[in-house]
XYZ file of C-alpha atoms in Angstrom:
265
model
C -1.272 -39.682 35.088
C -4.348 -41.921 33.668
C -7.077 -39.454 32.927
C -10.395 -40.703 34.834
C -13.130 -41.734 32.920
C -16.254 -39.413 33.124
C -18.897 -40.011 36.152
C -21.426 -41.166 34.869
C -19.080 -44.280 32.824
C -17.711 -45.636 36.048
C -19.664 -48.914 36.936
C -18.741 -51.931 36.763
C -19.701 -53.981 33.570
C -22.419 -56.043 34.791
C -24.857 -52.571 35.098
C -24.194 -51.877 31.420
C -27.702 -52.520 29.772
C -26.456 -54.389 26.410
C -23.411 -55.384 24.678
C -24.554 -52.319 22.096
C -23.330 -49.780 24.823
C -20.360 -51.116 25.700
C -19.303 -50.589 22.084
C -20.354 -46.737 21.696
C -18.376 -46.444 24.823
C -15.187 -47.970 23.230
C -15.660 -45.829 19.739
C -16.586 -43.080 22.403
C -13.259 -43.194 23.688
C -11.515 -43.201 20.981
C -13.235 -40.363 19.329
C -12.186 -38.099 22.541
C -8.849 -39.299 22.343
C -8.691 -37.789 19.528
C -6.547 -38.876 16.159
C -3.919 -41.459 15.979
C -3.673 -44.343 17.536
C -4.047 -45.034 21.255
C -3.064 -47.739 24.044
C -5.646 -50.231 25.395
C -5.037 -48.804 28.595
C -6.037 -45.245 27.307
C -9.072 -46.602 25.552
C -10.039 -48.273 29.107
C -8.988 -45.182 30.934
C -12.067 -43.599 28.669
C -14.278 -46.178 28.737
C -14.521 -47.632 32.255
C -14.810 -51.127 30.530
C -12.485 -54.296 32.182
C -9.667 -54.859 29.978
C -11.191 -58.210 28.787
C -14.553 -56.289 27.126
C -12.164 -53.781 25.594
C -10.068 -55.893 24.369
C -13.065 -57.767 22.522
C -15.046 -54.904 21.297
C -11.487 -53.544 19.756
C -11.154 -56.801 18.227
C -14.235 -57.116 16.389
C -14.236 -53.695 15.422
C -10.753 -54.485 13.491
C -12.490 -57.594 11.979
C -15.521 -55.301 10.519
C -12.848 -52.860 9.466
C -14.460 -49.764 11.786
C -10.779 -50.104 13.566
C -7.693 -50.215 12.626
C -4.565 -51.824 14.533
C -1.672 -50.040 13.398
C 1.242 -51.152 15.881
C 0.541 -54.255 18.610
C -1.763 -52.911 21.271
C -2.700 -49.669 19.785
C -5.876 -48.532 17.604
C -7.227 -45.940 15.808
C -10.778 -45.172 13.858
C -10.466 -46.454 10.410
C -10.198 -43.704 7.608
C -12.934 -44.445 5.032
C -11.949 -44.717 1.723
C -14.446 -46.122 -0.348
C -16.250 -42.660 -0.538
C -13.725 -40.073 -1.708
C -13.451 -37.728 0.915
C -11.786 -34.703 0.251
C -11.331 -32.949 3.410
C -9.023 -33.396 6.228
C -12.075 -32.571 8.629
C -14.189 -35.849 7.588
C -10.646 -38.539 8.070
C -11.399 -39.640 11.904
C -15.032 -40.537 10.214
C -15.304 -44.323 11.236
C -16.275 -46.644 8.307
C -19.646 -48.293 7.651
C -19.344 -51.470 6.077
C -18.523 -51.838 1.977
C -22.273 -52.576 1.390
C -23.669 -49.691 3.438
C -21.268 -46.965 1.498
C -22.062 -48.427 -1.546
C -25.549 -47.052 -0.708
C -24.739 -43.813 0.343
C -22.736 -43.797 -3.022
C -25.382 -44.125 -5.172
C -27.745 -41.611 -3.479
C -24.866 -39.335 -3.908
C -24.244 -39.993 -7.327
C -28.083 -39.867 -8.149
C -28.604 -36.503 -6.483
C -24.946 -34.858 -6.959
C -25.352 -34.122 -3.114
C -23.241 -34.972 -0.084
C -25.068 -37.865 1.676
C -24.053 -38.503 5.581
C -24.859 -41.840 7.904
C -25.454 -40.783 11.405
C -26.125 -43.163 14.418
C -27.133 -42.360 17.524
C -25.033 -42.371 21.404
C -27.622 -41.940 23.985
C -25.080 -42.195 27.133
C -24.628 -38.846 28.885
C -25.980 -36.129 26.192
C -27.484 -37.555 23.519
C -25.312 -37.122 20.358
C -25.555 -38.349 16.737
C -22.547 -39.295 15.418
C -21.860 -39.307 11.606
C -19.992 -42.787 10.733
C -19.810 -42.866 7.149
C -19.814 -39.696 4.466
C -19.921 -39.448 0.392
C -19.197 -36.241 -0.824
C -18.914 -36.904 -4.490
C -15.912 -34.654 -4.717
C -17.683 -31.731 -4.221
C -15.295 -29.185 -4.273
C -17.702 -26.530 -3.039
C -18.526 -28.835 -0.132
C -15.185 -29.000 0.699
C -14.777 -25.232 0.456
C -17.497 -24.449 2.762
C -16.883 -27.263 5.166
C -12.764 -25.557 5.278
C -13.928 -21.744 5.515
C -16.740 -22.797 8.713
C -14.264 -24.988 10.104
C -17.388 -27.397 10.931
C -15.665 -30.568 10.788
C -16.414 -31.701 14.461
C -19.379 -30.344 14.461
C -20.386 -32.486 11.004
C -18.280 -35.412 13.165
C -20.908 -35.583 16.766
C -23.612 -33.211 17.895
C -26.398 -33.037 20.404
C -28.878 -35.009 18.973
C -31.247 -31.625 18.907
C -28.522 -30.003 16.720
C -29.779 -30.416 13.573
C -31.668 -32.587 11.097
C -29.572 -35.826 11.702
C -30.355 -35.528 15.356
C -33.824 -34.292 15.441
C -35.511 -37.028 13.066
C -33.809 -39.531 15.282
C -35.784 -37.829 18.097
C -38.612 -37.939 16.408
C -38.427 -41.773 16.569
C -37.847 -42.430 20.041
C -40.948 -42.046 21.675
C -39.903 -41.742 25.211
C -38.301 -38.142 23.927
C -40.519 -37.126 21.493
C -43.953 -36.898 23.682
C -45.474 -33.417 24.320
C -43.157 -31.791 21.417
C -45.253 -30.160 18.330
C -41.453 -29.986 16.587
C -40.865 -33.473 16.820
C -44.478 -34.815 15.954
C -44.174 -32.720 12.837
C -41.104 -34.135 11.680
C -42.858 -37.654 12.488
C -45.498 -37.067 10.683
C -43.871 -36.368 7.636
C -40.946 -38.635 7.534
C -38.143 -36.227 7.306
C -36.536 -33.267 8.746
C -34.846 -30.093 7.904
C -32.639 -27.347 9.403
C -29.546 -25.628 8.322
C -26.517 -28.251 7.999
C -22.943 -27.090 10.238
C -21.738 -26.164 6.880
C -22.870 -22.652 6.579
C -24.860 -22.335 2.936
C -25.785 -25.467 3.336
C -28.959 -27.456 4.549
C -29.176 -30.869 5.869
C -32.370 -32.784 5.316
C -32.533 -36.345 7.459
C -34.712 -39.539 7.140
C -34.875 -41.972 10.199
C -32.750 -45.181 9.910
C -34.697 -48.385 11.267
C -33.500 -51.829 11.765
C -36.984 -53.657 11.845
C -38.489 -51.472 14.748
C -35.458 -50.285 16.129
C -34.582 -46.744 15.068
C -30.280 -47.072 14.447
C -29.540 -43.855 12.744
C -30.494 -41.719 9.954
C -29.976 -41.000 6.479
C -28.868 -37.390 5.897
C -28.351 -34.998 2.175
C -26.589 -31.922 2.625
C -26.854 -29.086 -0.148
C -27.182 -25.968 -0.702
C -29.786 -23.613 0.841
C -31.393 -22.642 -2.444
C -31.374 -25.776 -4.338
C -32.698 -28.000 -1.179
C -35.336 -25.437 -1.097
C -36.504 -25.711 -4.479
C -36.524 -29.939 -4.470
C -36.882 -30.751 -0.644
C -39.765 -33.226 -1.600
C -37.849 -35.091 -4.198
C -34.657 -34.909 -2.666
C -36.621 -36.338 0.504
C -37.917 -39.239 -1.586
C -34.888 -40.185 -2.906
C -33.006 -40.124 0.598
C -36.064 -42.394 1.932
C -35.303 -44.883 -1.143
C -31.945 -45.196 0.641
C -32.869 -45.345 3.869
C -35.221 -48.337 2.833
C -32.260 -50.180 1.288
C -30.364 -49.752 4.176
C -32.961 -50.964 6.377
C -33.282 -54.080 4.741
C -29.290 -54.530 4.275
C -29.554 -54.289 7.968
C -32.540 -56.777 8.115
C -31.556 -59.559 6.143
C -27.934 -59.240 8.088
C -29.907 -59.520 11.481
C -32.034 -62.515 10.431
C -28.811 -64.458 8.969
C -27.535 -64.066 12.811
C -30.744 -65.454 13.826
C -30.628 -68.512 10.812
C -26.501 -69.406 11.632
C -26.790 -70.757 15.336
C -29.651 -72.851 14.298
C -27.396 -73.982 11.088
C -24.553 -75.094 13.484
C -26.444 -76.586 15.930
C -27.938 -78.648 13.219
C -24.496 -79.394 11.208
């Protein structure tokens, strides 16, 4: 038997608030299906979408690469490869796009940390979800990550989890009011707390596309050497988070320019 979708997913498409929800619910579902590939049926099963709006989101997730159609009718989450993962824990990572790891390579390279890309699913409990991850190799990193056996933890939290999570807190206002914790972290532009890899420390920057907060920018390293450079490691992590943001810009406005373009051609 079909398993039923959780409670709170079952409504008809026309209540869903954007077109940006209906595709966390579709990589949603196929995180909780867990690896492999799955059915469009299962993946509407989890969802609670029609099998039209699946079907599209599925699509255009295989054209950007963040799934992968491995048989006719099935899918899976892409494996990222451009980063060099080295852990069996981080594979059911979706992939950003070439551009965006590119980014998160070069932080990685410049600090010799692991840099993470977390966005943000704020359907039922708010989770961040890490979709992209360079970890240089780092065969400690892996070490760690294999002896805490943190992989789905590093995969999706609760958003107040950790670093990735609470500096996206920070930004949404509607959250954040009335909380010293998250003022502080908004205030100065970055957050810290002990990473899911134990002897390790996660410090986050906010992610913004415009005035939209997408996601943040995470570096995880170890406890004592964080501690010593926090402020430079911090200012490096923002210089990323600022190239992202205008990746992210320039892509939205060339959406904006192309209609206009055809419409004139």
């Amino acid at each position: 038997m079909m398993p039923k979708p959780p409670h709170e997913v079952q409504v008809h498409d026309h209540e869903r608030n954007s077109s940006a929800e209906r595709a966390y619910l579709v990589l949603q579902a196929l995180i909780e299906l867990g690896p492999g590939s799955h059915t469009l049926a299962e993946v509407i099963a989890h969802s609670g979408l029609t099998r039209s709006t699946a079907h599209r989101i599925l699509q255009s997730g295989v054209r950007t690469q963040t799934f992968v159609q491995p048989t006719y009718g099935t899918y899976a989450i892409t494996h990222p490869s451009t980063t060099g993962h080295s852990q069996d824990a981080l594979t059911a990572l979706p992939a950003s796009s070439p551009a965006t790891s590119e980014e998160l390579a070069h932080l990685q390279r410049r600090t010799n940390q692991v840099v993470a890309l977390h966005s943000h699913l704020l359907l039922g409990m708010p989770s961040r979800i890490c979709v992209d991850i360079a970890d240089g190799n780092r065969h400690d990193f892996a070490a760690a990550l294999a002896a805490s056996d943190a992989g789905p933890v590093l995969r999706r939290a609760p958003l107040h989890q950790d670093a990735a999570g609470l500096v996206m807190l920070a930004g949404l206002d509607d959250l954040s009011a009335g909380n010293a914790v998250l003022r502080r972290i908004k205030i100065q532009g970055y957050a810290r707390t002990p990473s899911p890899v134990a002897g390790w420390e996660m410090l986050s920057v906010p992610l913004w596309r415009g005035s939209v907060l997408v996601g943040s920018v995470s570096l995880l390293a170890p406890d004592a050497y964080l501690q010593r450079r926090a402020e430079r490691l911090a200012d490096a992590t923002m210089d990323t988070a600022a190239a992202l943001s205008r990746r992210l810009e320039h892509t939205r406005t060339q959406r904006q320019i192309m209609p206009v373009l055809q419409q004139a051609s």
